[in-house]
Amino acid sequence: MKFFADTADVAEIAELAATGLIDGVTTNPSLVAKTGRPFLDVIAEICRLVPGPVSAEVTATDHQGMLREAGHLLEVASNVCIKVPLTLDGLKACRALADRGAKVNVTLCFSPAQAILAAKAGAAFVSPFVGRLDDVGHEGMRLVADILEIYRNYPATFRTEVLVASIRHPGHVVEAARLGADVATMPPSVIRQLVRHPLTDKGLEGFLADWAKTGQRIG
Ligand code: G3P
């Protein structure tokens, strides 16, 4: 399972990239807006920090505009992955970009029907938003299970990877892995939460206290 960092904060990405646990990055216009920095500069910096795909989202809503913006984004670095919304224009742009060999992440997916269309449009990734579905009383992970089940019926033609997005807590990551999702993209805070367990902290404290009593040093 691949881990992507869902942030446009370059300092956070640099810190996480150094752990070797991060395979890519996803951004969206809201995350870029939070940085207060020019979009293309931010994407260029992230692409230098992480060799894997870096999703950069178009903001045009018409297919021609999306393709024009995608052209600029693709010039930034070879690991840019174009993010388009799950609309008819987005799907049309996805098909055109995929035919040119570009990687596309079709985002804002909230139904299995939409995910089928993303695969048919040649998306490299489809992003079901689990947290936002949970927020409105639906079961986000049910959507992930449905998409995986459908895609597995067409291994030769549906090559789209399921990128679980809008992750809010470690339970989402574990469930996504249990289902066999290809990628989980998560805020840095969730990546850090995954590490922590109170029994690990307590156990380490005990080991170090006992070690100190020996008066020994390694090396
Ligand atoms: O990158 C898109 C997605 O992960 C957004 O998450 O928390 O704003 O629903 P959230």
PDB file of C-alpha atoms and ligand atoms in Angstrom:
ATOM      1  CA  MET A   1       0.000   0.000   0.000  1.00  0.00           C
ATOM      2  CA  LYS A   2       1.305   3.419  -0.929  1.00  0.00           C
ATOM      3  CA  PHE A   3       1.182   6.382   1.425  1.00  0.00           C
ATOM      4  CA  PHE A   4       0.707   9.886   0.053  1.00  0.00           C
ATOM      5  CA  ALA A   5       0.874  13.048   2.161  1.00  0.00           C
ATOM      6  CA  ASP A   6      -2.260  15.156   1.707  1.00  0.00           C
ATOM      7  CA  THR A   7      -0.790  18.616   2.170  1.00  0.00           C
ATOM      8  CA  ALA A   8       0.841  21.513   0.305  1.00  0.00           C
ATOM      9  CA  ASP A   9       3.027  22.429   3.272  1.00  0.00           C
ATOM     10  CA  VAL A  10       6.566  22.034   1.954  1.00  0.00           C
ATOM     11  CA  ALA A  11       8.217  21.946   5.397  1.00  0.00           C
ATOM     12  CA  GLU A  12       5.908  19.137   6.538  1.00  0.00           C
ATOM     13  CA  ILE A  13       6.547  17.212   3.309  1.00  0.00           C
ATOM     14  CA  ALA A  14      10.332  17.556   3.680  1.00  0.00           C
ATOM     15  CA  GLU A  15      10.139  16.183   7.216  1.00  0.00           C
ATOM     16  CA  LEU A  16       7.921  13.263   6.186  1.00  0.00           C
ATOM     17  CA  ALA A  17       9.931  12.488   3.040  1.00  0.00           C
ATOM     18  CA  ALA A  18      13.000  12.020   5.249  1.00  0.00           C
ATOM     19  CA  THR A  19      11.259   9.116   7.023  1.00  0.00           C
ATOM     20  CA  GLY A  20      11.118   7.159   3.750  1.00  0.00           C
ATOM     21  CA  LEU A  21       7.449   6.408   4.368  1.00  0.00           C
ATOM     22  CA  ILE A  22       5.989   8.742   1.753  1.00  0.00           C
ATOM     23  CA  ASP A  23       5.398   7.582  -1.821  1.00  0.00           C
ATOM     24  CA  GLY A  24       3.729  10.700  -3.177  1.00  0.00           C
ATOM     25  CA  VAL A  25       1.761  13.844  -2.368  1.00  0.00           C
ATOM     26  CA  THR A  26      -1.749  15.071  -3.051  1.00  0.00           C
ATOM     27  CA  THR A  27      -2.726  18.724  -2.995  1.00  0.00           C
ATOM     28  CA  ASN A  28      -5.954  20.540  -3.746  1.00  0.00           C
ATOM     29  CA  PRO A  29      -6.817  24.235  -4.221  1.00  0.00           C
ATOM     30  CA  SER A  30      -7.834  24.587  -0.551  1.00  0.00           C
ATOM     31  CA  LEU A  31      -4.514  23.153   0.674  1.00  0.00           C
ATOM     32  CA  VAL A  32      -2.549  25.405  -1.705  1.00  0.00           C
ATOM     33  CA  ALA A  33      -4.574  28.456  -0.599  1.00  0.00           C
ATOM     34  CA  LYS A  34      -3.586  27.706   3.020  1.00  0.00           C
ATOM     35  CA  THR A  35       0.106  28.122   2.140  1.00  0.00           C
ATOM     36  CA  GLY A  36      -0.432  31.659   0.752  1.00  0.00           C
ATOM     37  CA  ARG A  37       2.260  30.891  -1.860  1.00  0.00           C
ATOM     38  CA  PRO A  38       2.248  30.808  -5.697  1.00  0.00           C
ATOM     39  CA  PHE A  39       0.829  27.467  -6.866  1.00  0.00           C
ATOM     40  CA  LEU A  40       3.476  26.534  -9.437  1.00  0.00           C
ATOM     41  CA  ASP A  41       6.335  27.323  -7.022  1.00  0.00           C
ATOM     42  CA  VAL A  42       4.783  25.114  -4.354  1.00  0.00           C
ATOM     43  CA  ILE A  43       4.281  22.217  -6.783  1.00  0.00           C
ATOM     44  CA  ALA A  44       7.840  22.540  -8.117  1.00  0.00           C
ATOM     45  CA  GLU A  45       9.267  22.388  -4.595  1.00  0.00           C
ATOM     46  CA  ILE A  46       7.151  19.388  -3.631  1.00  0.00           C
ATOM     47  CA  CYS A  47       8.162  17.561  -6.824  1.00  0.00           C
ATOM     48  CA  ARG A  48      11.823  17.977  -5.877  1.00  0.00           C
ATOM     49  CA  LEU A  49      11.214  16.527  -2.413  1.00  0.00           C
ATOM     50  CA  VAL A  50       9.179  13.466  -3.421  1.00  0.00           C
ATOM     51  CA  PRO A  51       9.980  11.300  -6.462  1.00  0.00           C
ATOM     52  CA  GLY A  52       6.493   9.766  -6.596  1.00  0.00           C
ATOM     53  CA  PRO A  53       3.382  11.343  -8.088  1.00  0.00           C
ATOM     54  CA  VAL A  54       2.421  14.821  -6.896  1.00  0.00           C
ATOM     55  CA  SER A  55      -1.225  15.638  -7.584  1.00  0.00           C
ATOM     56  CA  ALA A  56      -1.817  19.215  -8.711  1.00  0.00           C
ATOM     57  CA  GLU A  57      -5.428  20.159  -9.333  1.00  0.00           C
ATOM     58  CA  VAL A  58      -6.785  22.209 -12.217  1.00  0.00           C
ATOM     59  CA  THR A  59      -9.210  24.991 -11.313  1.00  0.00           C
ATOM     60  CA  ALA A  60     -10.860  25.543 -14.696  1.00  0.00           C
ATOM     61  CA  THR A  61     -14.249  23.856 -14.941  1.00  0.00           C
ATOM     62  CA  ASP A  62     -14.381  23.463 -18.732  1.00  0.00           C
ATOM     63  CA  HIS A  63     -12.442  20.766 -20.523  1.00  0.00           C
ATOM     64  CA  GLN A  64     -10.417  23.156 -22.734  1.00  0.00           C
ATOM     65  CA  GLY A  65      -9.455  25.274 -19.735  1.00  0.00           C
ATOM     66  CA  MET A  66      -8.486  22.160 -17.781  1.00  0.00           C
ATOM     67  CA  LEU A  67      -6.218  21.014 -20.615  1.00  0.00           C
ATOM     68  CA  ARG A  68      -4.618  24.446 -20.861  1.00  0.00           C
ATOM     69  CA  GLU A  69      -3.903  24.513 -17.097  1.00  0.00           C
ATOM     70  CA  ALA A  70      -2.714  20.904 -17.177  1.00  0.00           C
ATOM     71  CA  GLY A  71      -0.192  21.875 -19.863  1.00  0.00           C
ATOM     72  CA  HIS A  72       1.370  24.442 -17.514  1.00  0.00           C
ATOM     73  CA  LEU A  73       1.369  22.035 -14.571  1.00  0.00           C
ATOM     74  CA  LEU A  74       2.981  19.249 -16.593  1.00  0.00           C
ATOM     75  CA  GLU A  75       5.851  21.566 -17.482  1.00  0.00           C
ATOM     76  CA  VAL A  76       6.722  21.954 -13.794  1.00  0.00           C
ATOM     77  CA  ALA A  77       8.131  18.444 -13.281  1.00  0.00           C
ATOM     78  CA  SER A  78       7.916  14.932 -14.684  1.00  0.00           C
ATOM     79  CA  ASN A  79       6.231  13.568 -11.532  1.00  0.00           C
ATOM     80  CA  VAL A  80       3.239  15.912 -11.668  1.00  0.00           C
ATOM     81  CA  CYS A  81      -0.070  14.076 -11.708  1.00  0.00           C
ATOM     82  CA  ILE A  82      -2.992  16.168 -12.955  1.00  0.00           C
ATOM     83  CA  LYS A  83      -5.994  16.218 -10.651  1.00  0.00           C
ATOM     84  CA  VAL A  84      -9.378  16.823 -12.245  1.00  0.00           C
ATOM     85  CA  PRO A  85     -12.820  16.867 -10.643  1.00  0.00           C
ATOM     86  CA  LEU A  86     -15.302  14.094 -11.340  1.00  0.00           C
ATOM     87  CA  THR A  87     -17.429  16.021 -13.836  1.00  0.00           C
ATOM     88  CA  LEU A  88     -18.099  15.330 -17.498  1.00  0.00           C
ATOM     89  CA  ASP A  89     -15.525  17.973 -18.450  1.00  0.00           C
ATOM     90  CA  GLY A  90     -13.083  16.477 -15.967  1.00  0.00           C
ATOM     91  CA  LEU A  91     -13.544  13.009 -17.456  1.00  0.00           C
ATOM     92  CA  LYS A  92     -13.100  14.348 -20.975  1.00  0.00           C
ATOM     93  CA  ALA A  93      -9.894  16.096 -19.933  1.00  0.00           C
ATOM     94  CA  CYS A  94      -8.771  12.896 -18.174  1.00  0.00           C
ATOM     95  CA  ARG A  95      -9.183  10.874 -21.360  1.00  0.00           C
ATOM     96  CA  ALA A  96      -7.237  13.425 -23.414  1.00  0.00           C
ATOM     97  CA  LEU A  97      -4.427  13.660 -20.865  1.00  0.00           C
ATOM     98  CA  ALA A  98      -4.215   9.885 -20.380  1.00  0.00           C
ATOM     99  CA  ASP A  99      -3.989   9.426 -24.164  1.00  0.00           C
ATOM    100  CA  ARG A 100      -0.969  11.744 -24.104  1.00  0.00           C
ATOM    101  CA  GLY A 101       0.634   9.617 -21.402  1.00  0.00           C
ATOM    102  CA  ALA A 102      -0.054  11.946 -18.457  1.00  0.00           C
ATOM    103  CA  LYS A 103      -1.079  10.586 -15.067  1.00  0.00           C
ATOM    104  CA  VAL A 104      -4.492  11.804 -13.923  1.00  0.00           C
ATOM    105  CA  ASN A 105      -6.095  11.661 -10.490  1.00  0.00           C
ATOM    106  CA  VAL A 106      -9.879  11.979 -10.729  1.00  0.00           C
ATOM    107  CA  THR A 107     -10.975  13.558  -7.481  1.00  0.00           C
ATOM    108  CA  LEU A 108     -14.191  14.223  -5.552  1.00  0.00           C
ATOM    109  CA  CYS A 109     -15.503  10.701  -6.141  1.00  0.00           C
ATOM    110  CA  PHE A 110     -18.559   9.907  -4.033  1.00  0.00           C
ATOM    111  CA  SER A 111     -20.201   6.942  -5.806  1.00  0.00           C
ATOM    112  CA  PRO A 112     -19.271   3.622  -7.436  1.00  0.00           C
ATOM    113  CA  ALA A 113     -20.874   4.862 -10.680  1.00  0.00           C
ATOM    114  CA  GLN A 114     -18.477   7.827 -10.744  1.00  0.00           C
ATOM    115  CA  ALA A 115     -15.543   5.493 -10.106  1.00  0.00           C
ATOM    116  CA  ILE A 116     -16.500   3.350 -13.105  1.00  0.00           C
ATOM    117  CA  LEU A 117     -16.389   6.466 -15.276  1.00  0.00           C
ATOM    118  CA  ALA A 118     -12.964   7.465 -13.923  1.00  0.00           C
ATOM    119  CA  ALA A 119     -11.582   4.036 -14.876  1.00  0.00           C
ATOM    120  CA  LYS A 120     -13.171   4.234 -18.320  1.00  0.00           C
ATOM    121  CA  ALA A 121     -11.585   7.667 -18.793  1.00  0.00           C
ATOM    122  CA  GLY A 122      -8.141   6.157 -18.200  1.00  0.00           C
ATOM    123  CA  ALA A 123      -7.441   7.718 -14.796  1.00  0.00           C
ATOM    124  CA  ALA A 124      -4.264   6.614 -13.056  1.00  0.00           C
ATOM    125  CA  PHE A 125      -6.015   7.212  -9.708  1.00  0.00           C
ATOM    126  CA  VAL A 126      -9.557   7.693  -8.482  1.00  0.00           C
ATOM    127  CA  SER A 127     -10.032   9.480  -5.153  1.00  0.00           C
ATOM    128  CA  PRO A 128     -13.035   8.434  -3.069  1.00  0.00           C
ATOM    129  CA  PHE A 129     -13.494  10.932  -0.203  1.00  0.00           C
ATOM    130  CA  VAL A 130     -14.265   8.741   2.795  1.00  0.00           C
ATOM    131  CA  GLY A 131     -14.268  11.380   5.550  1.00  0.00           C
ATOM    132  CA  ARG A 132     -16.675  13.686   3.745  1.00  0.00           C
ATOM    133  CA  LEU A 133     -19.079  10.773   3.214  1.00  0.00           C
ATOM    134  CA  ASP A 134     -18.852   9.827   6.902  1.00  0.00           C
ATOM    135  CA  ASP A 135     -19.560  13.489   7.734  1.00  0.00           C
ATOM    136  CA  VAL A 136     -22.959  13.306   6.033  1.00  0.00           C
ATOM    137  CA  GLY A 137     -23.920   9.995   7.637  1.00  0.00           C
ATOM    138  CA  HIS A 138     -22.809   7.660   4.851  1.00  0.00           C
ATOM    139  CA  GLU A 139     -20.222   4.909   5.152  1.00  0.00           C
ATOM    140  CA  GLY A 140     -17.129   6.157   3.318  1.00  0.00           C
ATOM    141  CA  MET A 141     -15.342   2.820   3.494  1.00  0.00           C
ATOM    142  CA  ARG A 142     -18.318   1.059   1.883  1.00  0.00           C
ATOM    143  CA  LEU A 143     -17.607   3.138  -1.216  1.00  0.00           C
ATOM    144  CA  VAL A 144     -13.962   2.034  -1.219  1.00  0.00           C
ATOM    145  CA  ALA A 145     -15.023  -1.629  -0.909  1.00  0.00           C
ATOM    146  CA  ASP A 146     -17.523  -1.221  -3.765  1.00  0.00           C
ATOM    147  CA  ILE A 147     -14.973   0.395  -6.087  1.00  0.00           C
ATOM    148  CA  LEU A 148     -12.361  -2.281  -5.392  1.00  0.00           C
ATOM    149  CA  GLU A 149     -14.907  -5.035  -5.995  1.00  0.00           C
ATOM    150  CA  ILE A 150     -15.960  -3.501  -9.321  1.00  0.00           C
ATOM    151  CA  TYR A 151     -12.415  -2.798 -10.555  1.00  0.00           C
ATOM    152  CA  ARG A 152     -11.359  -6.366  -9.726  1.00  0.00           C
ATOM    153  CA  ASN A 153     -13.971  -7.613 -12.211  1.00  0.00           C
ATOM    154  CA  TYR A 154     -12.069  -5.909 -15.062  1.00  0.00           C
ATOM    155  CA  PRO A 155      -8.345  -6.381 -14.360  1.00  0.00           C
ATOM    156  CA  ALA A 156      -7.360  -6.023 -18.008  1.00  0.00           C
ATOM    157  CA  THR A 157      -9.155  -2.741 -18.709  1.00  0.00           C
ATOM    158  CA  PHE A 158      -9.707  -0.942 -15.377  1.00  0.00           C
ATOM    159  CA  ARG A 159      -6.129  -0.132 -14.391  1.00  0.00           C
ATOM    160  CA  THR A 160      -7.055   2.808 -12.161  1.00  0.00           C
ATOM    161  CA  GLU A 161      -5.598   2.737  -8.647  1.00  0.00           C
ATOM    162  CA  VAL A 162      -7.928   3.405  -5.731  1.00  0.00           C
ATOM    163  CA  LEU A 163      -6.532   6.334  -3.763  1.00  0.00           C
ATOM    164  CA  VAL A 164      -8.437   6.695  -0.498  1.00  0.00           C
ATOM    165  CA  ALA A 165      -8.751  10.398   0.315  1.00  0.00           C
ATOM    166  CA  SER A 166     -10.338  12.612   2.960  1.00  0.00           C
ATOM    167  CA  ILE A 167      -8.825  10.352   5.603  1.00  0.00           C
ATOM    168  CA  ARG A 168      -9.456  11.651   9.109  1.00  0.00           C
ATOM    169  CA  HIS A 169      -7.922   9.075  11.455  1.00  0.00           C
ATOM    170  CA  PRO A 170      -5.709   5.946  11.595  1.00  0.00           C
ATOM    171  CA  GLY A 171      -8.791   3.680  11.521  1.00  0.00           C
ATOM    172  CA  HIS A 172      -9.490   4.854   7.971  1.00  0.00           C
ATOM    173  CA  VAL A 173      -5.942   3.861   6.930  1.00  0.00           C
ATOM    174  CA  VAL A 174      -6.170   0.423   8.520  1.00  0.00           C
ATOM    175  CA  GLU A 175      -9.563  -0.260   6.949  1.00  0.00           C
ATOM    176  CA  ALA A 176      -8.320   0.931   3.542  1.00  0.00           C
ATOM    177  CA  ALA A 177      -5.383  -1.494   3.844  1.00  0.00           C
ATOM    178  CA  ARG A 178      -7.678  -4.322   4.959  1.00  0.00           C
ATOM    179  CA  LEU A 179      -9.757  -3.793   1.820  1.00  0.00           C
ATOM    180  CA  GLY A 180      -6.661  -3.727  -0.396  1.00  0.00           C
ATOM    181  CA  ALA A 181      -6.819  -0.093  -1.519  1.00  0.00           C
ATOM    182  CA  ASP A 182      -3.763   0.897  -3.556  1.00  0.00           C
ATOM    183  CA  VAL A 183      -3.054   4.239  -1.891  1.00  0.00           C
ATOM    184  CA  ALA A 184      -4.037   6.172   1.221  1.00  0.00           C
ATOM    185  CA  THR A 185      -3.485   9.902   1.200  1.00  0.00           C
ATOM    186  CA  MET A 186      -3.555  11.490   4.613  1.00  0.00           C
ATOM    187  CA  PRO A 187      -2.760  14.698   6.439  1.00  0.00           C
ATOM    188  CA  PRO A 188       0.653  14.692   8.172  1.00  0.00           C
ATOM    189  CA  SER A 189      -1.125  14.615  11.551  1.00  0.00           C
ATOM    190  CA  VAL A 190      -2.671  11.222  10.694  1.00  0.00           C
ATOM    191  CA  ILE A 191       0.688   9.843   9.528  1.00  0.00           C
ATOM    192  CA  ARG A 192       2.140  10.798  12.913  1.00  0.00           C
ATOM    193  CA  GLN A 193      -0.855   9.320  14.747  1.00  0.00           C
ATOM    194  CA  LEU A 194      -0.253   5.979  13.010  1.00  0.00           C
ATOM    195  CA  VAL A 195       3.094   5.667  14.788  1.00  0.00           C
ATOM    196  CA  ARG A 196       1.876   6.265  18.282  1.00  0.00           C
ATOM    197  CA  HIS A 197       0.795   3.649  20.807  1.00  0.00           C
ATOM    198  CA  PRO A 198       0.838   4.271  24.561  1.00  0.00           C
ATOM    199  CA  LEU A 199       2.189   0.760  25.210  1.00  0.00           C
ATOM    200  CA  THR A 200       5.120   1.457  22.880  1.00  0.00           C
ATOM    201  CA  ASP A 201       5.958   4.608  24.879  1.00  0.00           C
ATOM    202  CA  LYS A 202       5.538   2.811  28.189  1.00  0.00           C
ATOM    203  CA  GLY A 203       7.545  -0.210  27.039  1.00  0.00           C
ATOM    204  CA  LEU A 204      10.406   1.944  25.785  1.00  0.00           C
ATOM    205  CA  GLU A 205      10.464   3.920  29.020  1.00  0.00           C
ATOM    206  CA  GLY A 206      10.816   0.649  30.969  1.00  0.00           C
ATOM    207  CA  PHE A 207      13.569  -0.718  28.717  1.00  0.00           C
ATOM    208  CA  LEU A 208      15.574   2.500  28.978  1.00  0.00           C
ATOM    209  CA  ALA A 209      15.183   2.668  32.768  1.00  0.00           C
ATOM    210  CA  ASP A 210      16.434  -0.924  33.152  1.00  0.00           C
ATOM    211  CA  TRP A 211      19.273  -0.285  30.710  1.00  0.00           C
ATOM    212  CA  ALA A 212      20.381   2.790  32.631  1.00  0.00           C
ATOM    213  CA  LYS A 213      20.778   0.610  35.748  1.00  0.00           C
ATOM    214  CA  THR A 214      23.384  -1.535  33.978  1.00  0.00           C
ATOM    215  CA  GLY A 215      25.654   1.456  33.428  1.00  0.00           C
ATOM    216  CA  GLN A 216      26.544   0.059  30.010  1.00  0.00           C
ATOM    217  CA  ARG A 217      26.840   1.825  26.637  1.00  0.00           C
ATOM    218  CA  ILE A 218      26.666   0.366  23.146  1.00  0.00           C
ATOM    219  CA  GLY A 219      29.811   1.226  21.241  1.00  0.00           C
TER     220      GLY A 219
HETATM  221  O1  G3P B   1      -7.018  15.902  -1.082  1.00  0.00           O
HETATM  222  C1  G3P B   1      -8.374  15.768  -0.965  1.00  0.00           C
HETATM  223  C2  G3P B   1      -8.930  15.258   0.342  1.00  0.00           C
HETATM  224  O2  G3P B   1      -8.081  14.368   0.967  1.00  0.00           O
HETATM  225  C3  G3P B   1      -9.564  16.276   1.227  1.00  0.00           C
HETATM  226  O3  G3P B   1      -9.768  15.880   2.550  1.00  0.00           O
HETATM  227  O4  G3P B   1     -10.318  16.365   4.899  1.00  0.00           O
HETATM  228  O5  G3P B   1     -10.718  18.127   3.145  1.00  0.00           O
HETATM  229  O6  G3P B   1     -12.162  16.114   3.277  1.00  0.00           O
HETATM  230  P1  G3P B   1     -10.788  16.661   3.519  1.00  0.00           P
END
